[in-house]
Coordinates of C-alpha atoms in Angstrom, one line a residue:
M243 CA 24.7 66.3 57.2
T244 CA 23.0 69.7 56.8
R245 CA 19.3 69.7 56.2
Y246 CA 17.5 72.4 54.3
L247 CA 14.2 74.0 55.3
V248 CA 12.6 76.3 52.7
V249 CA 10.1 78.8 54.1
P250 CA 8.7 81.1 51.4
Q251 CA 7.2 83.5 53.8
W252 CA 6.5 87.0 52.6
Q253 CA 4.2 88.3 55.3
G254 CA 6.9 89.7 57.6
S255 CA 8.4 92.0 54.9
P256 CA 7.8 95.7 54.6
S257 CA 8.6 95.7 50.9
T258 CA 6.2 96.4 48.0
R259 CA 8.0 93.4 46.4
A260 CA 7.3 91.1 49.3
M261 CA 5.6 88.4 47.4
Q262 CA 8.6 88.1 45.1
L263 CA 10.3 86.5 48.2
I264 CA 8.2 83.4 47.3
D265 CA 9.9 83.2 43.9
G266 CA 13.3 83.8 45.5
A267 CA 12.9 80.9 48.0
H268 CA 11.7 78.5 45.4
A269 CA 14.6 79.5 43.0
I270 CA 17.2 78.6 45.7
A271 CA 15.3 75.4 46.6
G272 CA 15.6 74.2 43.0
D273 CA 19.3 73.8 43.4
L274 CA 19.3 72.2 46.8
P275 CA 19.6 68.4 47.3
R276 CA 16.0 67.1 47.1
S277 CA 16.5 64.3 49.6
A278 CA 17.7 66.7 52.3
T279 CA 15.2 69.5 51.6
T280 CA 11.8 70.3 53.1
I281 CA 9.7 73.0 51.5
L282 CA 6.9 74.4 53.7
D283 CA 3.5 75.2 52.3
V284 CA 3.3 78.7 53.6
P285 CA -0.2 80.3 53.6
I286 CA -0.6 82.8 50.9
E287 CA -3.1 85.1 52.8
A288 CA -1.8 88.2 54.5
G289 CA -3.3 87.6 57.9
E290 CA -4.4 90.0 60.7
S291 CA -2.5 92.1 63.3
L292 CA -4.8 90.8 66.1
G293 CA -4.7 94.1 67.9
T294 CA -0.9 94.2 68.1
G295 CA 1.5 96.5 66.2
I296 CA 2.7 93.6 64.1
R297 CA 1.2 93.4 60.6
R298 CA -0.1 90.0 59.4
L299 CA 0.6 88.5 62.8
S300 CA -1.9 85.7 62.5
T301 CA -0.2 84.2 59.5
L302 CA 3.3 84.7 61.0
Q303 CA 2.2 82.7 64.0
R304 CA 1.0 79.9 61.8
V305 CA 4.2 79.8 59.9
R306 CA 6.3 79.8 63.1
A307 CA 4.3 76.8 64.2
Q308 CA 5.0 75.0 60.9
V309 CA 8.7 75.8 61.2
E310 CA 8.8 74.4 64.8
E311 CA 7.1 71.3 63.7
A312 CA 9.4 70.8 60.8
L313 CA 12.5 71.3 63.0
S314 CA 11.3 69.1 65.9
S315 CA 12.7 65.9 64.4
H316 CA 16.1 67.3 63.6
D317 CA 19.2 67.5 65.8
E318 CA 21.7 68.1 63.0
P319 CA 22.3 71.7 61.7
V320 CA 19.5 73.1 59.5
L321 CA 19.9 75.8 56.9
T322 CA 16.6 77.7 56.7
I323 CA 15.9 79.5 53.4
G324 CA 13.5 82.4 53.4
G325 CA 11.4 84.3 52.6
D326 CA 11.7 87.4 54.8
C327 CA 14.0 87.6 57.9
G328 CA 11.2 86.8 60.2
V329 CA 11.7 83.1 59.4
A330 CA 14.8 83.1 61.6
L331 CA 12.9 83.3 64.9
G332 CA 11.8 79.6 65.0
P333 CA 15.1 78.2 63.9
I334 CA 17.0 80.2 66.4
A335 CA 14.6 79.1 69.2
H336 CA 15.3 75.5 68.1
A337 CA 19.1 76.0 68.1
V338 CA 19.3 77.8 71.4
A339 CA 17.2 75.1 73.1
R340 CA 20.0 72.7 72.2
H341 CA 22.9 75.0 72.5
P342 CA 22.1 77.6 75.3
D343 CA 25.4 79.4 75.0
L344 CA 25.4 80.0 71.2
A345 CA 26.2 83.3 69.6
V346 CA 23.9 84.8 66.9
V347 CA 25.7 86.5 64.0
W348 CA 23.2 88.7 62.2
I349 CA 24.5 89.7 58.8
D350 CA 22.1 92.3 57.4
A351 CA 22.1 95.8 56.1
H352 CA 19.5 96.6 58.7
P353 CA 19.6 95.6 62.4
D354 CA 16.0 94.4 62.5
F355 CA 15.9 95.8 66.1
N356 CA 12.6 97.6 66.3
T357 CA 9.7 96.8 68.5
P358 CA 6.0 97.2 67.6
E359 CA 6.1 100.6 69.3
T360 CA 9.1 101.9 67.4
S361 CA 8.7 100.2 64.0
P362 CA 7.8 102.7 61.2
S363 CA 6.3 99.9 59.1
G364 CA 4.8 97.3 61.5
A365 CA 6.6 94.6 59.5
F366 CA 8.0 91.8 61.7
A367 CA 11.1 91.4 59.6
G368 CA 12.3 94.7 61.1
M369 CA 11.7 93.4 64.6
V370 CA 12.9 89.9 64.6
L371 CA 16.4 90.3 66.1
R372 CA 14.9 92.4 69.0
A373 CA 12.4 89.5 69.5
I374 CA 15.3 87.1 69.6
V375 CA 16.9 88.9 72.5
G376 CA 13.5 88.7 74.3
D377 CA 12.1 92.2 73.7
G378 CA 8.8 92.6 71.8
D379 CA 5.2 91.5 71.6
P380 CA 4.6 88.2 73.5
A381 CA 3.0 86.8 70.4
L382 CA 6.4 86.5 68.6
V383 CA 9.3 86.7 71.0
L384 CA 11.9 84.4 72.6
D385 CA 12.1 84.2 76.4
E386 CA 14.2 87.0 77.8
G387 CA 17.8 85.8 78.3
A388 CA 17.5 83.0 75.8
V389 CA 20.0 84.9 73.6
A390 CA 21.7 87.6 75.6
P391 CA 22.6 90.8 73.7
G392 CA 26.2 90.2 74.6
R393 CA 26.1 87.1 72.4
V394 CA 24.8 89.0 69.3
V395 CA 27.1 90.3 66.6
L396 CA 25.7 92.6 63.9
V397 CA 27.6 92.4 60.6
A398 CA 27.6 94.7 57.5
T399 CA 24.7 96.7 59.1
R400 CA 24.6 100.3 57.8
S401 CA 20.9 101.5 57.8
Y402 CA 19.5 102.1 61.3
D403 CA 16.3 103.7 62.6
D404 CA 17.1 106.1 65.5
A405 CA 15.3 103.9 68.0
E406 CA 17.2 100.8 66.8
L407 CA 20.6 102.5 67.1
E408 CA 19.8 103.7 70.6
A409 CA 18.7 100.3 71.8
I410 CA 21.8 98.6 70.2
E411 CA 24.2 101.0 71.9
E412 CA 22.4 100.6 75.3
R413 CA 22.8 96.8 75.1
G414 CA 26.4 96.9 74.0
I415 CA 25.9 94.7 70.9
R416 CA 29.0 94.1 68.9
I417 CA 29.1 95.5 65.3
V418 CA 31.4 94.4 62.5
P419 CA 31.2 96.8 59.6
A420 CA 31.1 95.6 56.0
D421 CA 34.6 96.9 55.2
A422 CA 36.1 95.0 58.2
L423 CA 35.2 91.7 56.5
G424 CA 38.1 92.2 54.1
E425 CA 40.1 90.7 57.0
A426 CA 38.4 87.2 57.2
K427 CA 39.3 86.7 60.9
A428 CA 37.6 89.9 62.1
L429 CA 34.2 88.2 62.4
A430 CA 35.6 85.1 64.1
E431 CA 37.3 87.3 66.6
A432 CA 34.1 89.1 67.4
V433 CA 32.3 85.8 67.9
A434 CA 35.1 84.6 70.2
A435 CA 34.7 87.8 72.2
T436 CA 31.1 86.8 73.1
G437 CA 32.4 83.7 74.9
A438 CA 30.0 81.5 73.0
D439 CA 30.7 77.8 72.3
S440 CA 28.7 77.6 69.1
V441 CA 27.1 79.9 66.5
Y442 CA 24.0 80.5 64.5
I443 CA 24.5 82.6 61.4
H444 CA 21.7 84.6 59.7
V445 CA 22.3 86.2 56.3
D446 CA 20.0 88.7 54.6
V447 CA 21.1 89.2 51.0
D448 CA 20.9 93.0 51.5
A449 CA 24.1 92.8 53.5
L450 CA 25.8 92.3 50.1
D451 CA 26.9 95.3 48.1
P452 CA 24.1 96.0 45.4
A453 CA 26.7 95.3 42.7
E454 CA 26.9 91.7 43.9
L455 CA 23.2 90.7 43.5
A456 CA 20.3 92.0 41.4
G457 CA 17.4 90.5 43.5
N458 CA 17.7 92.8 46.4
A459 CA 14.5 94.6 47.5
H460 CA 16.4 96.8 50.0
P461 CA 19.7 97.7 48.4
E462 CA 22.1 99.8 50.6
P463 CA 25.4 101.1 49.2
F464 CA 28.8 100.0 50.6
G465 CA 27.9 96.4 51.4
V466 CA 30.1 93.4 51.7
R467 CA 31.5 91.5 48.7
A468 CA 30.3 87.9 48.4
A469 CA 33.9 86.6 48.4
D470 CA 34.6 88.4 51.7
L471 CA 31.4 87.2 53.2
T472 CA 32.0 83.5 52.5
A473 CA 35.6 83.8 53.7
A474 CA 34.4 85.3 57.0
I475 CA 31.8 82.6 57.5
A476 CA 34.4 79.9 56.8
A477 CA 36.7 81.5 59.5
V478 CA 33.9 81.5 62.0
R479 CA 33.2 77.8 61.3
D480 CA 36.8 77.0 61.8
A481 CA 36.6 78.6 65.2
V482 CA 33.3 77.3 66.6
P483 CA 30.6 74.8 65.6
L484 CA 27.9 76.1 63.3
V485 CA 24.6 74.8 64.8
G486 CA 22.1 76.5 62.4
A487 CA 21.8 79.2 59.7
T488 CA 19.4 81.3 57.7
L489 CA 19.5 82.8 54.3
A490 CA 16.8 85.3 53.7
G491 CA 15.6 88.3 51.7
Y492 CA 16.2 87.1 48.1
S493 CA 13.6 88.9 45.9
P494 CA 14.2 88.4 42.2
A495 CA 12.3 90.6 39.7
S496 CA 10.9 87.4 38.2
P497 CA 11.5 83.6 38.4
D498 CA 13.6 83.8 35.2
A499 CA 15.7 86.7 36.5
A500 CA 16.8 84.5 39.5
T501 CA 19.1 82.6 37.2
D502 CA 21.5 85.6 37.1
D503 CA 22.0 85.5 40.9
L504 CA 22.1 81.8 41.7
G505 CA 25.9 81.5 41.4
T506 CA 26.4 84.1 44.2
L507 CA 23.5 82.7 46.3
L508 CA 24.8 79.1 46.0
R509 CA 28.3 80.2 47.1
I510 CA 26.7 81.6 50.3
V511 CA 24.6 78.4 50.7
G512 CA 27.8 76.4 50.4
A513 CA 29.5 78.5 53.1
L514 CA 26.6 78.0 55.5
A515 CA 26.0 74.3 54.7

């Protein structure tokens, strides 16, 4: 049975709408099975950078510790609901400790592959995938080699900073563009090419085309259709076991406005759970 962990963290986001991520997380949580759902009490304060290039680092560290504690008693797959994309770091660390050869599928309009030195915003959500492959500030990074770049697949990514693109090309990370997901097996084939025996899937809602979802703080044109996304996830799950997942980045204009998007979001939840 899938467990659900809701982490309404906003401190990793670069958006002026960052605190609306709290409303987004709670809106999704309202439609999850209560007996299988844990909602973390995330600190509301911004936090300090502690002399690093990561904004609000002190609070991000506190939330990561909360996530790790919440996950410590679970061996079954957990779907983590954010909040910003930074919430994926702890769950992926948890998953890779149990499944060392997993692949990470990162479905996001942005690669989140900056470091504190290259980030234009200092927001950790734009650095988290780089931290997952072991490159970043020691305060928030997985051990080098825990997830090799060759086991990462970027999906529907279409907005890169120059430094991100250079680093991705140097590491040979696989990329599956949004329009390729019209063929559902394209993503499963990319995962198979990594040689992984299991998979962790992260979805940022900005991977979707802006016409698919209103509550998107970082809309990028030419995204993936929700139907193609869910079909691609199903094809991956048919090929290898799903050992964890994240859904992040939902930022409704108001709690009431979230009603308009919940049908699409719950279809993605269903695909991941």
